[in-house]
Amino acid sequence: MPSVFSRIIAGELPARFVWSDPSCVAFLSIAPVRPGHTLVVPRTEVDHWIDLEPSDYRHLMDAAKDIARGIAAAFTPAKVALSFVGLEVPHVHAHLIPIDAIEELDFARADPDPDSAALDDAADRIRAALRAAGHDRATG
């Protein structure tokens, strides 16, 4: 059975995409730890990041860096944190979370019912920042 992320990538489930290329996609978390919390997901369904093919890992990290720069421009945090956790969905995904303090990188703070308008605004801001930086992979 396909993972929830494979179903999102296939268009079976909705998501607020901010990036799409032949190897990976990025969309907002439906339970954001902070506004702008974005997931970068390879199109290939692999459970653990250490099992990614080296080229897929490199591409995912390059895309994550570009997307993190977009998040930084859109939200001006002190840092954009990167985390691979993977316990909740058996499909590799990098969490990009804008933070100003280490305490903000706490998944217990995730909002289980975020405001739709706030999510739309966050996605729009990230896409606009990516486009302003010249990225043609910004989508949505």
mmCIF file of C-alpha atoms in Angstrom:
data_model
loop_
_atom_site.group_PDB
_atom_site.id
_atom_site.type_symbol
_atom_site.label_atom_id
_atom_site.label_comp_id
_atom_site.label_asym_id
_atom_site.label_seq_id
_atom_site.Cartn_x
_atom_site.Cartn_y
_atom_site.Cartn_z
ATOM 1 C CA MET A 1 0.000 0.000 0.000
ATOM 2 C CA PRO A 2 1.400 3.425 -0.935
ATOM 3 C CA SER A 3 2.426 5.787 1.840
ATOM 4 C CA VAL A 4 0.361 8.886 2.528
ATOM 5 C CA PHE A 5 3.165 10.891 0.896
ATOM 6 C CA SER A 6 3.035 8.747 -2.255
ATOM 7 C CA ARG A 7 -0.710 9.398 -2.345
ATOM 8 C CA ILE A 8 -0.114 13.154 -1.980
ATOM 9 C CA ILE A 9 2.493 13.082 -4.753
ATOM 10 C CA ALA A 10 0.050 11.152 -6.973
ATOM 11 C CA GLY A 11 -2.622 13.807 -6.383
ATOM 12 C CA GLU A 12 -4.918 11.472 -4.450
ATOM 13 C CA LEU A 13 -4.698 13.620 -1.311
ATOM 14 C CA PRO A 14 -4.455 17.419 -1.114
ATOM 15 C CA ALA A 15 -1.358 19.328 -0.087
ATOM 16 C CA ARG A 16 0.014 22.849 -0.264
ATOM 17 C CA PHE A 17 2.958 22.278 -2.598
ATOM 18 C CA VAL A 18 5.777 24.799 -2.724
ATOM 19 C CA TRP A 19 8.256 22.810 -4.868
ATOM 20 C CA SER A 20 8.103 20.078 -7.473
ATOM 21 C CA ASP A 21 10.816 18.559 -9.634
ATOM 22 C CA PRO A 22 11.321 15.139 -11.228
ATOM 23 C CA SER A 23 12.947 13.691 -8.071
ATOM 24 C CA CYS A 24 11.220 15.345 -5.114
ATOM 25 C CA VAL A 25 8.433 17.590 -3.920
ATOM 26 C CA ALA A 26 7.921 19.897 -0.963
ATOM 27 C CA PHE A 27 4.673 20.780 0.747
ATOM 28 C CA LEU A 28 3.578 22.294 4.019
ATOM 29 C CA SER A 29 3.121 20.091 7.048
ATOM 30 C CA ILE A 30 -0.523 19.608 8.041
ATOM 31 C CA ALA A 31 0.626 19.741 11.676
ATOM 32 C CA PRO A 32 3.174 22.563 11.650
ATOM 33 C CA VAL A 33 5.545 23.040 14.540
ATOM 34 C CA ARG A 34 6.002 26.642 13.355
ATOM 35 C CA PRO A 35 4.508 28.645 10.478
ATOM 36 C CA GLY A 36 6.339 27.667 7.297
ATOM 37 C CA HIS A 37 7.083 24.084 8.456
ATOM 38 C CA THR A 38 7.717 22.307 5.161
ATOM 39 C CA LEU A 39 8.339 18.666 4.249
ATOM 40 C CA VAL A 40 10.744 17.754 1.438
ATOM 41 C CA VAL A 41 9.901 14.292 0.109
ATOM 42 C CA PRO A 42 11.523 12.151 -2.587
ATOM 43 C CA ARG A 43 9.151 10.790 -5.182
ATOM 44 C CA THR A 44 10.678 7.353 -4.660
ATOM 45 C CA GLU A 45 9.116 5.675 -1.650
ATOM 46 C CA VAL A 46 11.959 4.734 0.701
ATOM 47 C CA ASP A 47 11.365 4.275 4.431
ATOM 48 C CA HIS A 48 14.683 5.416 5.951
ATOM 49 C CA TRP A 49 16.884 8.250 4.710
ATOM 50 C CA ILE A 50 20.016 6.122 5.111
ATOM 51 C CA ASP A 51 18.602 3.802 2.427
ATOM 52 C CA LEU A 52 18.264 6.491 -0.235
ATOM 53 C CA GLU A 53 20.405 6.075 -3.319
ATOM 54 C CA PRO A 54 23.342 8.497 -3.047
ATOM 55 C CA SER A 55 22.153 10.572 -6.006
ATOM 56 C CA ASP A 56 18.624 10.805 -4.553
ATOM 57 C CA TYR A 57 20.042 11.865 -1.179
ATOM 58 C CA ARG A 58 22.226 14.557 -2.770
ATOM 59 C CA HIS A 59 19.318 15.883 -4.793
ATOM 60 C CA LEU A 60 16.990 15.895 -1.786
ATOM 61 C CA MET A 61 19.553 17.841 0.257
ATOM 62 C CA ASP A 62 20.195 20.324 -2.578
ATOM 63 C CA ALA A 63 16.451 20.913 -2.951
ATOM 64 C CA ALA A 64 16.055 21.205 0.832
ATOM 65 C CA LYS A 65 18.783 23.860 0.910
ATOM 66 C CA ASP A 66 17.070 25.905 -1.806
ATOM 67 C CA ILE A 67 13.676 25.544 -0.134
ATOM 68 C CA ALA A 68 15.154 26.449 3.266
ATOM 69 C CA ARG A 69 16.536 29.638 1.739
ATOM 70 C CA GLY A 70 13.016 30.403 0.511
ATOM 71 C CA ILE A 71 11.619 29.766 3.994
ATOM 72 C CA ALA A 72 14.319 32.004 5.486
ATOM 73 C CA ALA A 73 13.429 34.806 3.083
ATOM 74 C CA ALA A 74 9.697 34.400 3.724
ATOM 75 C CA PHE A 75 9.833 34.205 7.536
ATOM 76 C CA THR A 76 13.251 35.683 8.529
ATOM 77 C CA PRO A 77 13.935 33.218 11.378
ATOM 78 C CA ALA A 78 17.298 32.954 13.108
ATOM 79 C CA LYS A 79 17.719 29.516 11.445
ATOM 80 C CA VAL A 80 15.834 27.004 9.355
ATOM 81 C CA ALA A 81 16.202 23.669 11.108
ATOM 82 C CA LEU A 82 16.500 20.420 9.167
ATOM 83 C CA SER A 83 15.372 17.145 10.673
ATOM 84 C CA PHE A 84 14.877 13.611 9.413
ATOM 85 C CA VAL A 85 12.594 11.767 11.812
ATOM 86 C CA GLY A 86 10.395 9.433 9.815
ATOM 87 C CA LEU A 87 8.543 7.660 12.584
ATOM 88 C CA GLU A 88 5.105 8.934 11.650
ATOM 89 C CA VAL A 89 5.197 8.121 7.905
ATOM 90 C CA PRO A 90 7.318 5.302 6.401
ATOM 91 C CA HIS A 91 8.528 7.505 3.530
ATOM 92 C CA VAL A 92 11.668 9.638 3.772
ATOM 93 C CA HIS A 93 10.938 13.291 4.465
ATOM 94 C CA ALA A 94 13.015 16.180 5.649
ATOM 95 C CA HIS A 95 11.349 18.649 8.004
ATOM 96 C CA LEU A 96 12.339 22.271 7.385
ATOM 97 C CA ILE A 97 11.247 24.404 10.321
ATOM 98 C CA PRO A 98 11.954 28.117 10.763
ATOM 99 C CA ILE A 99 13.119 28.702 14.348
ATOM 100 C CA ASP A 100 14.409 31.492 16.548
ATOM 101 C CA ALA A 101 15.225 29.287 19.546
ATOM 102 C CA ILE A 102 15.989 25.603 20.084
ATOM 103 C CA GLU A 103 12.794 25.198 22.126
ATOM 104 C CA GLU A 104 10.798 25.879 18.962
ATOM 105 C CA LEU A 105 12.108 22.666 17.422
ATOM 106 C CA ASP A 106 9.799 20.549 19.551
ATOM 107 C CA PHE A 107 7.374 18.289 17.707
ATOM 108 C CA ALA A 108 5.146 18.290 20.786
ATOM 109 C CA ARG A 109 4.334 21.885 19.746
ATOM 110 C CA ALA A 110 2.815 20.757 16.440
ATOM 111 C CA ASP A 111 -0.559 22.330 15.744
ATOM 112 C CA PRO A 112 -3.008 19.480 14.997
ATOM 113 C CA ASP A 113 -5.605 21.893 13.594
ATOM 114 C CA PRO A 114 -3.869 24.834 11.879
ATOM 115 C CA ASP A 115 -5.834 27.662 10.303
ATOM 116 C CA SER A 116 -6.286 27.052 6.550
ATOM 117 C CA ALA A 117 -5.775 30.716 5.710
ATOM 118 C CA ALA A 118 -2.498 30.733 7.661
ATOM 119 C CA LEU A 119 -1.299 27.641 5.768
ATOM 120 C CA ASP A 120 -2.269 29.209 2.431
ATOM 121 C CA ASP A 121 -0.415 32.392 3.393
ATOM 122 C CA ALA A 122 2.697 30.456 4.428
ATOM 123 C CA ALA A 123 2.714 28.508 1.157
ATOM 124 C CA ASP A 124 2.241 31.702 -0.868
ATOM 125 C CA ARG A 125 5.105 33.408 0.973
ATOM 126 C CA ILE A 126 7.479 30.487 0.419
ATOM 127 C CA ARG A 127 6.565 30.176 -3.271
ATOM 128 C CA ALA A 128 7.021 33.917 -3.785
ATOM 129 C CA ALA A 129 10.434 33.809 -2.095
ATOM 130 C CA LEU A 130 11.509 30.837 -4.214
ATOM 131 C CA ARG A 131 10.370 32.544 -7.416
ATOM 132 C CA ALA A 132 12.105 35.779 -6.399
ATOM 133 C CA ALA A 133 15.316 33.746 -6.007
ATOM 134 C CA GLY A 134 14.883 32.458 -9.571
ATOM 135 C CA HIS A 135 13.658 28.954 -8.850
ATOM 136 C CA ASP A 136 11.363 27.589 -11.498
ATOM 137 C CA ARG A 137 10.510 24.560 -9.344
ATOM 138 C CA ALA A 138 8.243 26.640 -7.093
ATOM 139 C CA THR A 139 4.754 25.327 -7.630
ATOM 140 C CA GLY A 140 1.213 25.925 -6.509
#
